[in-house]
Amino acid sequence: MTRLSVNINKFATLRNARGGNNPNVVQAAIDCERFGAEGITVHPRPDERHITYQDVLDLKEAVTTEFNIEGYPDERYIEIISKVRPHQATLVPDAPNVLTSNAGWDTIKNKVFLRDVIAEIKKYTERVSIFVDPQTQFVEGAVEVGADRIELYTEPYASLYQTNKENAVKDYVTSAKVASSLGLGINAGHDLDRENLKYLKTCLPRLDEVSIGHALVCDALYLGLENTIQLYLRELN
Ligand SMILES: CC(=O)[C@@H](O)[C@H](O)COP(=O)(O)O
Ligand SMILES: NCC(=O)COP(=O)(O)O
């Protein structure tokens, strides 16, 4: 079974565009779960361009499925993890000014830093996942730093999928096999959508969770949120 965790960042993007509370991010999470989402993912960025740290505190009381909080493990991120104690913390290497996440961790160069922050974060959550590119040395490094799962960064897969899906998925299959052999859980995310999701799921030896936000929210603008979540769940089953 592959869990669908809906990333609700873009509900906050729309809300912040007018400075009010519409759409209500907490209600969006509640409704996503009611419509079948098996997790809620948020990524509070340092500039709070969409999800704010207050949103994360508000969501703590509302999320009843799996709460996954993504972010760069700076002091503010670790503080919010310690307050919210989510089911999963997903560490990303994003610089504060990136447009969106654009790479996974170099778990070799950042071994000492990641080992220390993961040890700290594990005081507050049962599961730490780290965002990696599909390269076996970084998957092996994930074990060295104490991660429970990897999240395969799937933007390169999504970019190549339309032109050559076999090539697009190749490195992900290799990385997933290595991860599985090392006892790591396997998540995936970034730029997954209704067209490319099933093929990834079918090719990987296992896939514990996908976190999907941008494409799903864009689809929901045309197809409705309940219908869209059901369509994505259908691609996973
Ligand atoms: C880690 C990941 O790939 C996504 O959660 C990404 O962080 C989305 O961030 P934006 O919604 O700010 O593009
Ligand atoms: N970890 C990926 C995520 O949460 C959502 O990424 P995207 O679907 O918004 O590209």
PDB file of C-alpha atoms and ligand atoms in Angstrom:
ATOM      1  CA  MET A   1       0.000   0.000   0.000  1.00  0.00           C
ATOM      2  CA  THR A   2       1.266   3.476  -0.901  1.00  0.00           C
ATOM      3  CA  ARG A   3      -0.075   6.319   1.229  1.00  0.00           C
ATOM      4  CA  LEU A   4      -1.210   9.513  -0.502  1.00  0.00           C
ATOM      5  CA  SER A   5      -0.055  12.488   1.571  1.00  0.00           C
ATOM      6  CA  VAL A   6      -1.549  15.710   0.212  1.00  0.00           C
ATOM      7  CA  ASN A   7       0.800  18.681   0.409  1.00  0.00           C
ATOM      8  CA  ILE A   8      -1.404  21.704   1.191  1.00  0.00           C
ATOM      9  CA  ASN A   9       1.225  24.405   0.633  1.00  0.00           C
ATOM     10  CA  LYS A  10      -0.687  25.819  -2.334  1.00  0.00           C
ATOM     11  CA  PHE A  11      -3.872  26.364  -0.334  1.00  0.00           C
ATOM     12  CA  ALA A  12      -1.748  28.709   1.776  1.00  0.00           C
ATOM     13  CA  THR A  13      -0.304  30.340  -1.347  1.00  0.00           C
ATOM     14  CA  LEU A  14      -3.835  31.234  -2.463  1.00  0.00           C
ATOM     15  CA  ARG A  15      -4.830  32.388   1.020  1.00  0.00           C
ATOM     16  CA  ASN A  16      -1.769  34.622   1.370  1.00  0.00           C
ATOM     17  CA  ALA A  17      -2.464  36.233  -2.008  1.00  0.00           C
ATOM     18  CA  ARG A  18      -5.272  38.261  -0.385  1.00  0.00           C
ATOM     19  CA  GLY A  19      -4.090  38.315   3.223  1.00  0.00           C
ATOM     20  CA  GLY A  20      -7.297  36.914   4.680  1.00  0.00           C
ATOM     21  CA  ASN A  21      -8.197  33.367   5.708  1.00  0.00           C
ATOM     22  CA  ASN A  22      -9.746  32.046   2.528  1.00  0.00           C
ATOM     23  CA  PRO A  23      -9.127  29.238   1.724  1.00  0.00           C
ATOM     24  CA  ASN A  24      -8.855  28.137   5.334  1.00  0.00           C
ATOM     25  CA  VAL A  25      -5.794  25.886   5.483  1.00  0.00           C
ATOM     26  CA  VAL A  26      -6.984  23.897   8.501  1.00  0.00           C
ATOM     27  CA  GLN A  27     -10.341  23.231   6.848  1.00  0.00           C
ATOM     28  CA  ALA A  28      -8.516  22.215   3.676  1.00  0.00           C
ATOM     29  CA  ALA A  29      -6.574  19.588   5.617  1.00  0.00           C
ATOM     30  CA  ILE A  30      -9.728  18.298   7.294  1.00  0.00           C
ATOM     31  CA  ASP A  31     -11.507  18.078   3.949  1.00  0.00           C
ATOM     32  CA  CYS A  32      -8.553  16.393   2.207  1.00  0.00           C
ATOM     33  CA  GLU A  33      -8.641  13.697   4.875  1.00  0.00           C
ATOM     34  CA  ARG A  34     -12.430  13.417   4.620  1.00  0.00           C
ATOM     35  CA  PHE A  35     -12.027  12.942   0.839  1.00  0.00           C
ATOM     36  CA  GLY A  36      -9.538  10.096   1.345  1.00  0.00           C
ATOM     37  CA  ALA A  37      -6.065  11.590   1.839  1.00  0.00           C
ATOM     38  CA  GLU A  38      -3.972   9.285   4.012  1.00  0.00           C
ATOM     39  CA  GLY A  39      -1.632  12.038   5.164  1.00  0.00           C
ATOM     40  CA  ILE A  40      -1.131  15.785   5.178  1.00  0.00           C
ATOM     41  CA  THR A  41       2.214  17.325   4.238  1.00  0.00           C
ATOM     42  CA  VAL A  42       3.296  20.920   4.799  1.00  0.00           C
ATOM     43  CA  HIS A  43       6.556  22.680   4.090  1.00  0.00           C
ATOM     44  CA  PRO A  44       6.900  25.848   6.183  1.00  0.00           C
ATOM     45  CA  ARG A  45       9.660  27.783   4.414  1.00  0.00           C
ATOM     46  CA  PRO A  46      11.712  30.441   6.270  1.00  0.00           C
ATOM     47  CA  ASP A  47      10.003  33.263   4.331  1.00  0.00           C
ATOM     48  CA  GLU A  48       6.547  31.803   5.073  1.00  0.00           C
ATOM     49  CA  ARG A  49       5.608  32.380   1.415  1.00  0.00           C
ATOM     50  CA  HIS A  50       2.775  29.890   1.894  1.00  0.00           C
ATOM     51  CA  ILE A  51       2.509  27.681   5.027  1.00  0.00           C
ATOM     52  CA  THR A  52       3.311  29.713   8.142  1.00  0.00           C
ATOM     53  CA  TYR A  53       4.708  28.322  11.357  1.00  0.00           C
ATOM     54  CA  GLN A  54       1.385  29.256  12.992  1.00  0.00           C
ATOM     55  CA  ASP A  55      -0.411  27.154  10.357  1.00  0.00           C
ATOM     56  CA  VAL A  56       1.684  24.191  11.448  1.00  0.00           C
ATOM     57  CA  LEU A  57       0.682  24.694  15.092  1.00  0.00           C
ATOM     58  CA  ASP A  58      -2.983  25.063  14.094  1.00  0.00           C
ATOM     59  CA  LEU A  59      -2.823  21.906  11.970  1.00  0.00           C
ATOM     60  CA  LYS A  60      -1.413  19.863  14.849  1.00  0.00           C
ATOM     61  CA  GLU A  61      -4.878  19.769  16.438  1.00  0.00           C
ATOM     62  CA  ALA A  62      -6.698  19.069  13.172  1.00  0.00           C
ATOM     63  CA  VAL A  63      -4.719  16.399  11.286  1.00  0.00           C
ATOM     64  CA  THR A  64      -5.951  12.897  12.150  1.00  0.00           C
ATOM     65  CA  THR A  65      -4.058  10.884   9.515  1.00  0.00           C
ATOM     66  CA  GLU A  66      -0.260  11.155   9.135  1.00  0.00           C
ATOM     67  CA  PHE A  67       1.216  14.591   9.601  1.00  0.00           C
ATOM     68  CA  ASN A  68       4.429  15.116   7.623  1.00  0.00           C
ATOM     69  CA  ILE A  69       6.382  18.329   8.095  1.00  0.00           C
ATOM     70  CA  GLU A  70       9.066  19.098   5.517  1.00  0.00           C
ATOM     71  CA  GLY A  71      11.820  21.620   5.800  1.00  0.00           C
ATOM     72  CA  TYR A  72      15.451  22.538   6.073  1.00  0.00           C
ATOM     73  CA  PRO A  73      16.572  21.533   9.593  1.00  0.00           C
ATOM     74  CA  ASP A  74      17.408  24.992  10.916  1.00  0.00           C
ATOM     75  CA  GLU A  75      16.609  26.071  14.492  1.00  0.00           C
ATOM     76  CA  ARG A  76      13.088  27.249  13.640  1.00  0.00           C
ATOM     77  CA  TYR A  77      12.253  23.989  11.897  1.00  0.00           C
ATOM     78  CA  ILE A  78      13.515  21.889  14.801  1.00  0.00           C
ATOM     79  CA  GLU A  79      11.559  24.096  17.208  1.00  0.00           C
ATOM     80  CA  ILE A  80       8.294  23.546  15.319  1.00  0.00           C
ATOM     81  CA  ILE A  81       8.957  19.795  15.173  1.00  0.00           C
ATOM     82  CA  SER A  82       9.528  19.774  18.943  1.00  0.00           C
ATOM     83  CA  LYS A  83       6.201  21.587  19.496  1.00  0.00           C
ATOM     84  CA  VAL A  84       4.091  19.620  17.000  1.00  0.00           C
ATOM     85  CA  ARG A  85       5.717  16.165  17.227  1.00  0.00           C
ATOM     86  CA  PRO A  86       4.465  15.035  13.773  1.00  0.00           C
ATOM     87  CA  HIS A  87       4.357  11.441  12.565  1.00  0.00           C
ATOM     88  CA  GLN A  88       7.168  12.234  10.139  1.00  0.00           C
ATOM     89  CA  ALA A  89       9.791  14.934   9.625  1.00  0.00           C
ATOM     90  CA  THR A  90      11.165  15.145   6.082  1.00  0.00           C
ATOM     91  CA  LEU A  91      14.461  17.023   5.795  1.00  0.00           C
ATOM     92  CA  VAL A  92      15.179  18.913   2.596  1.00  0.00           C
ATOM     93  CA  PRO A  93      18.411  20.788   1.715  1.00  0.00           C
ATOM     94  CA  ASP A  94      16.601  23.852   0.345  1.00  0.00           C
ATOM     95  CA  ALA A  95      18.259  27.248   0.586  1.00  0.00           C
ATOM     96  CA  PRO A  96      15.851  29.957   1.836  1.00  0.00           C
ATOM     97  CA  ASN A  97      15.580  31.663  -1.574  1.00  0.00           C
ATOM     98  CA  VAL A  98      14.869  28.701  -3.879  1.00  0.00           C
ATOM     99  CA  LEU A  99      11.681  28.880  -5.963  1.00  0.00           C
ATOM    100  CA  THR A 100      10.948  25.293  -4.914  1.00  0.00           C
ATOM    101  CA  SER A 101      12.855  22.217  -3.815  1.00  0.00           C
ATOM    102  CA  ASN A 102      15.400  21.455  -6.515  1.00  0.00           C
ATOM    103  CA  ALA A 103      17.682  18.696  -5.215  1.00  0.00           C
ATOM    104  CA  GLY A 104      18.149  16.042  -2.598  1.00  0.00           C
ATOM    105  CA  TRP A 105      20.780  15.872   0.129  1.00  0.00           C
ATOM    106  CA  ASP A 106      24.390  14.954  -0.442  1.00  0.00           C
ATOM    107  CA  THR A 107      24.324  12.561   2.503  1.00  0.00           C
ATOM    108  CA  ILE A 108      28.079  12.027   2.234  1.00  0.00           C
ATOM    109  CA  LYS A 109      29.282  15.626   2.349  1.00  0.00           C
ATOM    110  CA  ASN A 110      26.611  16.459   4.989  1.00  0.00           C
ATOM    111  CA  LYS A 111      27.079  13.294   7.035  1.00  0.00           C
ATOM    112  CA  VAL A 112      28.036  14.925  10.350  1.00  0.00           C
ATOM    113  CA  PHE A 113      25.409  17.697  10.100  1.00  0.00           C
ATOM    114  CA  LEU A 114      22.606  15.296   9.160  1.00  0.00           C
ATOM    115  CA  ARG A 115      23.611  12.735  11.770  1.00  0.00           C
ATOM    116  CA  ASP A 116      23.443  15.383  14.511  1.00  0.00           C
ATOM    117  CA  VAL A 117      20.172  17.021  13.438  1.00  0.00           C
ATOM    118  CA  ILE A 118      18.466  13.671  12.899  1.00  0.00           C
ATOM    119  CA  ALA A 119      19.521  12.551  16.385  1.00  0.00           C
ATOM    120  CA  GLU A 120      17.985  15.783  17.746  1.00  0.00           C
ATOM    121  CA  ILE A 121      14.776  15.514  15.695  1.00  0.00           C
ATOM    122  CA  LYS A 122      14.284  11.891  16.682  1.00  0.00           C
ATOM    123  CA  LYS A 123      13.535  13.134  20.194  1.00  0.00           C
ATOM    124  CA  TYR A 124      10.311  14.624  18.774  1.00  0.00           C
ATOM    125  CA  THR A 125       9.107  12.318  15.989  1.00  0.00           C
ATOM    126  CA  GLU A 126       8.889   8.619  15.300  1.00  0.00           C
ATOM    127  CA  ARG A 127      10.135   8.840  11.747  1.00  0.00           C
ATOM    128  CA  VAL A 128      12.726  10.945   9.900  1.00  0.00           C
ATOM    129  CA  SER A 129      12.831  10.895   6.126  1.00  0.00           C
ATOM    130  CA  ILE A 130      15.465  12.639   4.034  1.00  0.00           C
ATOM    131  CA  PHE A 131      15.057  13.985   0.546  1.00  0.00           C
ATOM    132  CA  VAL A 132      17.584  12.393  -1.860  1.00  0.00           C
ATOM    133  CA  ASP A 133      18.325  12.257  -5.543  1.00  0.00           C
ATOM    134  CA  PRO A 134      18.157   8.725  -6.999  1.00  0.00           C
ATOM    135  CA  GLN A 135      21.849   7.983  -6.567  1.00  0.00           C
ATOM    136  CA  THR A 136      22.835   4.871  -4.629  1.00  0.00           C
ATOM    137  CA  GLN A 137      25.678   6.552  -2.726  1.00  0.00           C
ATOM    138  CA  PHE A 138      23.201   9.048  -1.249  1.00  0.00           C
ATOM    139  CA  VAL A 139      20.791   6.248  -0.384  1.00  0.00           C
ATOM    140  CA  GLU A 140      23.579   4.388   1.420  1.00  0.00           C
ATOM    141  CA  GLY A 141      24.513   7.648   3.140  1.00  0.00           C
ATOM    142  CA  ALA A 142      20.945   7.953   4.427  1.00  0.00           C
ATOM    143  CA  VAL A 143      21.484   4.872   6.545  1.00  0.00           C
ATOM    144  CA  GLU A 144      24.753   6.281   7.878  1.00  0.00           C
ATOM    145  CA  VAL A 145      23.034   9.448   9.150  1.00  0.00           C
ATOM    146  CA  GLY A 146      20.229   7.556  10.891  1.00  0.00           C
ATOM    147  CA  ALA A 147      17.278   8.222   8.584  1.00  0.00           C
ATOM    148  CA  ASP A 148      14.295   5.876   8.743  1.00  0.00           C
ATOM    149  CA  ARG A 149      13.194   6.608   5.189  1.00  0.00           C
ATOM    150  CA  ILE A 150      14.332   8.325   2.055  1.00  0.00           C
ATOM    151  CA  GLU A 151      12.129  10.520  -0.084  1.00  0.00           C
ATOM    152  CA  LEU A 152      13.147  10.163  -3.709  1.00  0.00           C
ATOM    153  CA  TYR A 153      13.179  13.597  -5.374  1.00  0.00           C
ATOM    154  CA  THR A 154      11.073  12.969  -8.459  1.00  0.00           C
ATOM    155  CA  GLU A 155      11.372  16.188 -10.458  1.00  0.00           C
ATOM    156  CA  PRO A 156      13.929  14.623 -12.872  1.00  0.00           C
ATOM    157  CA  TYR A 157      11.596  11.639 -13.329  1.00  0.00           C
ATOM    158  CA  ALA A 158       8.631  13.902 -14.043  1.00  0.00           C
ATOM    159  CA  SER A 159      10.625  16.021 -16.493  1.00  0.00           C
ATOM    160  CA  LEU A 160      11.738  13.025 -18.578  1.00  0.00           C
ATOM    161  CA  TYR A 161       8.602  10.915 -18.209  1.00  0.00           C
ATOM    162  CA  GLN A 162       6.790  12.214 -21.276  1.00  0.00           C
ATOM    163  CA  THR A 163       9.712  11.625 -23.631  1.00  0.00           C
ATOM    164  CA  ASN A 164      11.267   8.438 -22.259  1.00  0.00           C
ATOM    165  CA  LYS A 165       9.593   6.916 -19.203  1.00  0.00           C
ATOM    166  CA  GLU A 166      11.825   3.838 -19.132  1.00  0.00           C
ATOM    167  CA  ASN A 167      14.929   6.010 -18.839  1.00  0.00           C
ATOM    168  CA  ALA A 168      13.142   8.382 -16.457  1.00  0.00           C
ATOM    169  CA  VAL A 169      12.449   5.633 -13.913  1.00  0.00           C
ATOM    170  CA  LYS A 170      15.694   3.641 -14.205  1.00  0.00           C
ATOM    171  CA  ASP A 171      17.698   5.316 -11.440  1.00  0.00           C
ATOM    172  CA  TYR A 172      14.686   5.358  -9.143  1.00  0.00           C
ATOM    173  CA  VAL A 173      14.260   1.594  -9.434  1.00  0.00           C
ATOM    174  CA  THR A 174      17.961   1.037  -8.681  1.00  0.00           C
ATOM    175  CA  SER A 175      17.853   3.423  -5.702  1.00  0.00           C
ATOM    176  CA  ALA A 176      14.656   1.893  -4.348  1.00  0.00           C
ATOM    177  CA  LYS A 177      16.133  -1.606  -4.523  1.00  0.00           C
ATOM    178  CA  VAL A 178      19.212  -0.452  -2.597  1.00  0.00           C
ATOM    179  CA  ALA A 179      17.052   1.392  -0.043  1.00  0.00           C
ATOM    180  CA  SER A 180      14.847  -1.645   0.469  1.00  0.00           C
ATOM    181  CA  SER A 181      17.857  -3.931   0.903  1.00  0.00           C
ATOM    182  CA  LEU A 182      19.176  -1.561   3.583  1.00  0.00           C
ATOM    183  CA  GLY A 183      15.893  -1.513   5.478  1.00  0.00           C
ATOM    184  CA  LEU A 184      14.963   2.065   4.568  1.00  0.00           C
ATOM    185  CA  GLY A 185      11.369   3.062   3.946  1.00  0.00           C
ATOM    186  CA  ILE A 186      10.736   4.668   0.556  1.00  0.00           C
ATOM    187  CA  ASN A 187       8.759   7.862  -0.047  1.00  0.00           C
ATOM    188  CA  ALA A 188       8.675   9.904  -3.251  1.00  0.00           C
ATOM    189  CA  GLY A 189       7.654  13.420  -4.168  1.00  0.00           C
ATOM    190  CA  HIS A 190       7.931  16.553  -6.286  1.00  0.00           C
ATOM    191  CA  ASP A 191       6.130  17.145  -9.572  1.00  0.00           C
ATOM    192  CA  LEU A 192       4.236  13.864  -9.383  1.00  0.00           C
ATOM    193  CA  ASP A 193       0.901  14.061 -11.138  1.00  0.00           C
ATOM    194  CA  ARG A 194      -1.986  11.979 -12.472  1.00  0.00           C
ATOM    195  CA  GLU A 195      -0.046  11.062 -15.619  1.00  0.00           C
ATOM    196  CA  ASN A 196       3.279   9.926 -14.133  1.00  0.00           C
ATOM    197  CA  LEU A 197       2.235   8.504 -10.761  1.00  0.00           C
ATOM    198  CA  LYS A 198       1.052   5.005 -11.663  1.00  0.00           C
ATOM    199  CA  TYR A 199       4.154   4.133 -13.704  1.00  0.00           C
ATOM    200  CA  LEU A 200       6.468   5.090 -10.852  1.00  0.00           C
ATOM    201  CA  LYS A 201       4.426   3.109  -8.383  1.00  0.00           C
ATOM    202  CA  THR A 202       4.360   0.074 -10.689  1.00  0.00           C
ATOM    203  CA  CYS A 203       8.107   0.083 -11.363  1.00  0.00           C
ATOM    204  CA  LEU A 204       9.410   0.526  -7.821  1.00  0.00           C
ATOM    205  CA  PRO A 205       9.869  -2.571  -5.628  1.00  0.00           C
ATOM    206  CA  ARG A 206       8.037  -0.713  -2.856  1.00  0.00           C
ATOM    207  CA  LEU A 207       6.689   2.770  -2.280  1.00  0.00           C
ATOM    208  CA  ASP A 208       5.441   3.631   1.199  1.00  0.00           C
ATOM    209  CA  GLU A 209       4.197   7.161   0.576  1.00  0.00           C
ATOM    210  CA  VAL A 210       3.913   9.826  -2.067  1.00  0.00           C
ATOM    211  CA  SER A 211       3.485  13.462  -1.121  1.00  0.00           C
ATOM    212  CA  ILE A 212       1.782  15.433  -3.848  1.00  0.00           C
ATOM    213  CA  GLY A 213       0.749  19.071  -3.801  1.00  0.00           C
ATOM    214  CA  HIS A 214       1.213  21.352  -6.763  1.00  0.00           C
ATOM    215  CA  ALA A 215      -0.298  19.200  -9.534  1.00  0.00           C
ATOM    216  CA  LEU A 216      -3.068  17.888  -7.272  1.00  0.00           C
ATOM    217  CA  VAL A 217      -4.207  21.373  -6.256  1.00  0.00           C
ATOM    218  CA  CYS A 218      -4.032  22.547  -9.868  1.00  0.00           C
ATOM    219  CA  ASP A 219      -6.193  19.579 -10.911  1.00  0.00           C
ATOM    220  CA  ALA A 220      -8.631  20.356  -8.096  1.00  0.00           C
ATOM    221  CA  LEU A 221      -9.237  23.837  -9.505  1.00  0.00           C
ATOM    222  CA  TYR A 222     -10.842  22.164 -12.548  1.00  0.00           C
ATOM    223  CA  LEU A 223     -12.042  18.796 -11.210  1.00  0.00           C
ATOM    224  CA  GLY A 224     -12.929  19.553  -7.597  1.00  0.00           C
ATOM    225  CA  LEU A 225     -10.935  18.537  -4.524  1.00  0.00           C
ATOM    226  CA  GLU A 226     -12.888  15.409  -3.573  1.00  0.00           C
ATOM    227  CA  ASN A 227     -12.922  14.087  -7.124  1.00  0.00           C
ATOM    228  CA  THR A 228      -9.207  14.873  -7.579  1.00  0.00           C
ATOM    229  CA  ILE A 229      -8.129  13.087  -4.418  1.00  0.00           C
ATOM    230  CA  GLN A 230     -10.157  10.067  -5.461  1.00  0.00           C
ATOM    231  CA  LEU A 231      -8.506  10.139  -8.914  1.00  0.00           C
ATOM    232  CA  TYR A 232      -5.025  10.193  -7.362  1.00  0.00           C
ATOM    233  CA  LEU A 233      -5.926   7.368  -4.964  1.00  0.00           C
ATOM    234  CA  ARG A 234      -7.113   5.353  -7.953  1.00  0.00           C
ATOM    235  CA  GLU A 235      -3.691   5.792  -9.605  1.00  0.00           C
ATOM    236  CA  LEU A 236      -2.098   4.259  -6.504  1.00  0.00           C
ATOM    237  CA  ASN A 237      -4.369   1.238  -6.194  1.00  0.00           C
TER     238      ASN A 237
HETATM  239  C1  LIG B   1      10.068  18.784  -0.761  1.00  0.00           C
HETATM  240  C2  LIG B   1       9.230  18.943  -1.956  1.00  0.00           C
HETATM  241  O1  LIG B   1       9.568  18.524  -3.021  1.00  0.00           O
HETATM  242  C3  LIG B   1       7.995  19.724  -1.902  1.00  0.00           C
HETATM  243  O2  LIG B   1       7.333  19.705  -0.698  1.00  0.00           O
HETATM  244  C4  LIG B   1       8.348  21.122  -2.155  1.00  0.00           C
HETATM  245  O3  LIG B   1       9.014  21.543  -1.010  1.00  0.00           O
HETATM  246  C5  LIG B   1       7.147  21.931  -2.413  1.00  0.00           C
HETATM  247  O4  LIG B   1       7.488  23.218  -2.028  1.00  0.00           O
HETATM  248  P1  LIG B   1       6.665  24.409  -2.678  1.00  0.00           P
HETATM  249  O5  LIG B   1       5.199  24.089  -2.446  1.00  0.00           O
HETATM  250  O6  LIG B   1       7.168  25.624  -1.911  1.00  0.00           O
HETATM  251  O7  LIG B   1       7.012  24.407  -4.137  1.00  0.00           O
HETATM  252  N1  LIG B   2       7.632  16.157  -1.033  1.00  0.00           N
HETATM  253  C1  LIG B   2       6.902  16.564  -2.220  1.00  0.00           C
HETATM  254  C2  LIG B   2       5.698  17.340  -1.827  1.00  0.00           C
HETATM  255  O1  LIG B   2       5.353  17.404  -0.669  1.00  0.00           O
HETATM  256  C3  LIG B   2       4.891  18.012  -2.858  1.00  0.00           C
HETATM  257  O2  LIG B   2       5.627  18.323  -4.010  1.00  0.00           O
HETATM  258  P1  LIG B   2       4.762  18.893  -5.243  1.00  0.00           P
HETATM  259  O3  LIG B   2       3.750  17.840  -5.574  1.00  0.00           O
HETATM  260  O4  LIG B   2       4.116  20.168  -4.772  1.00  0.00           O
HETATM  261  O5  LIG B   2       5.766  19.093  -6.361  1.00  0.00           O
END
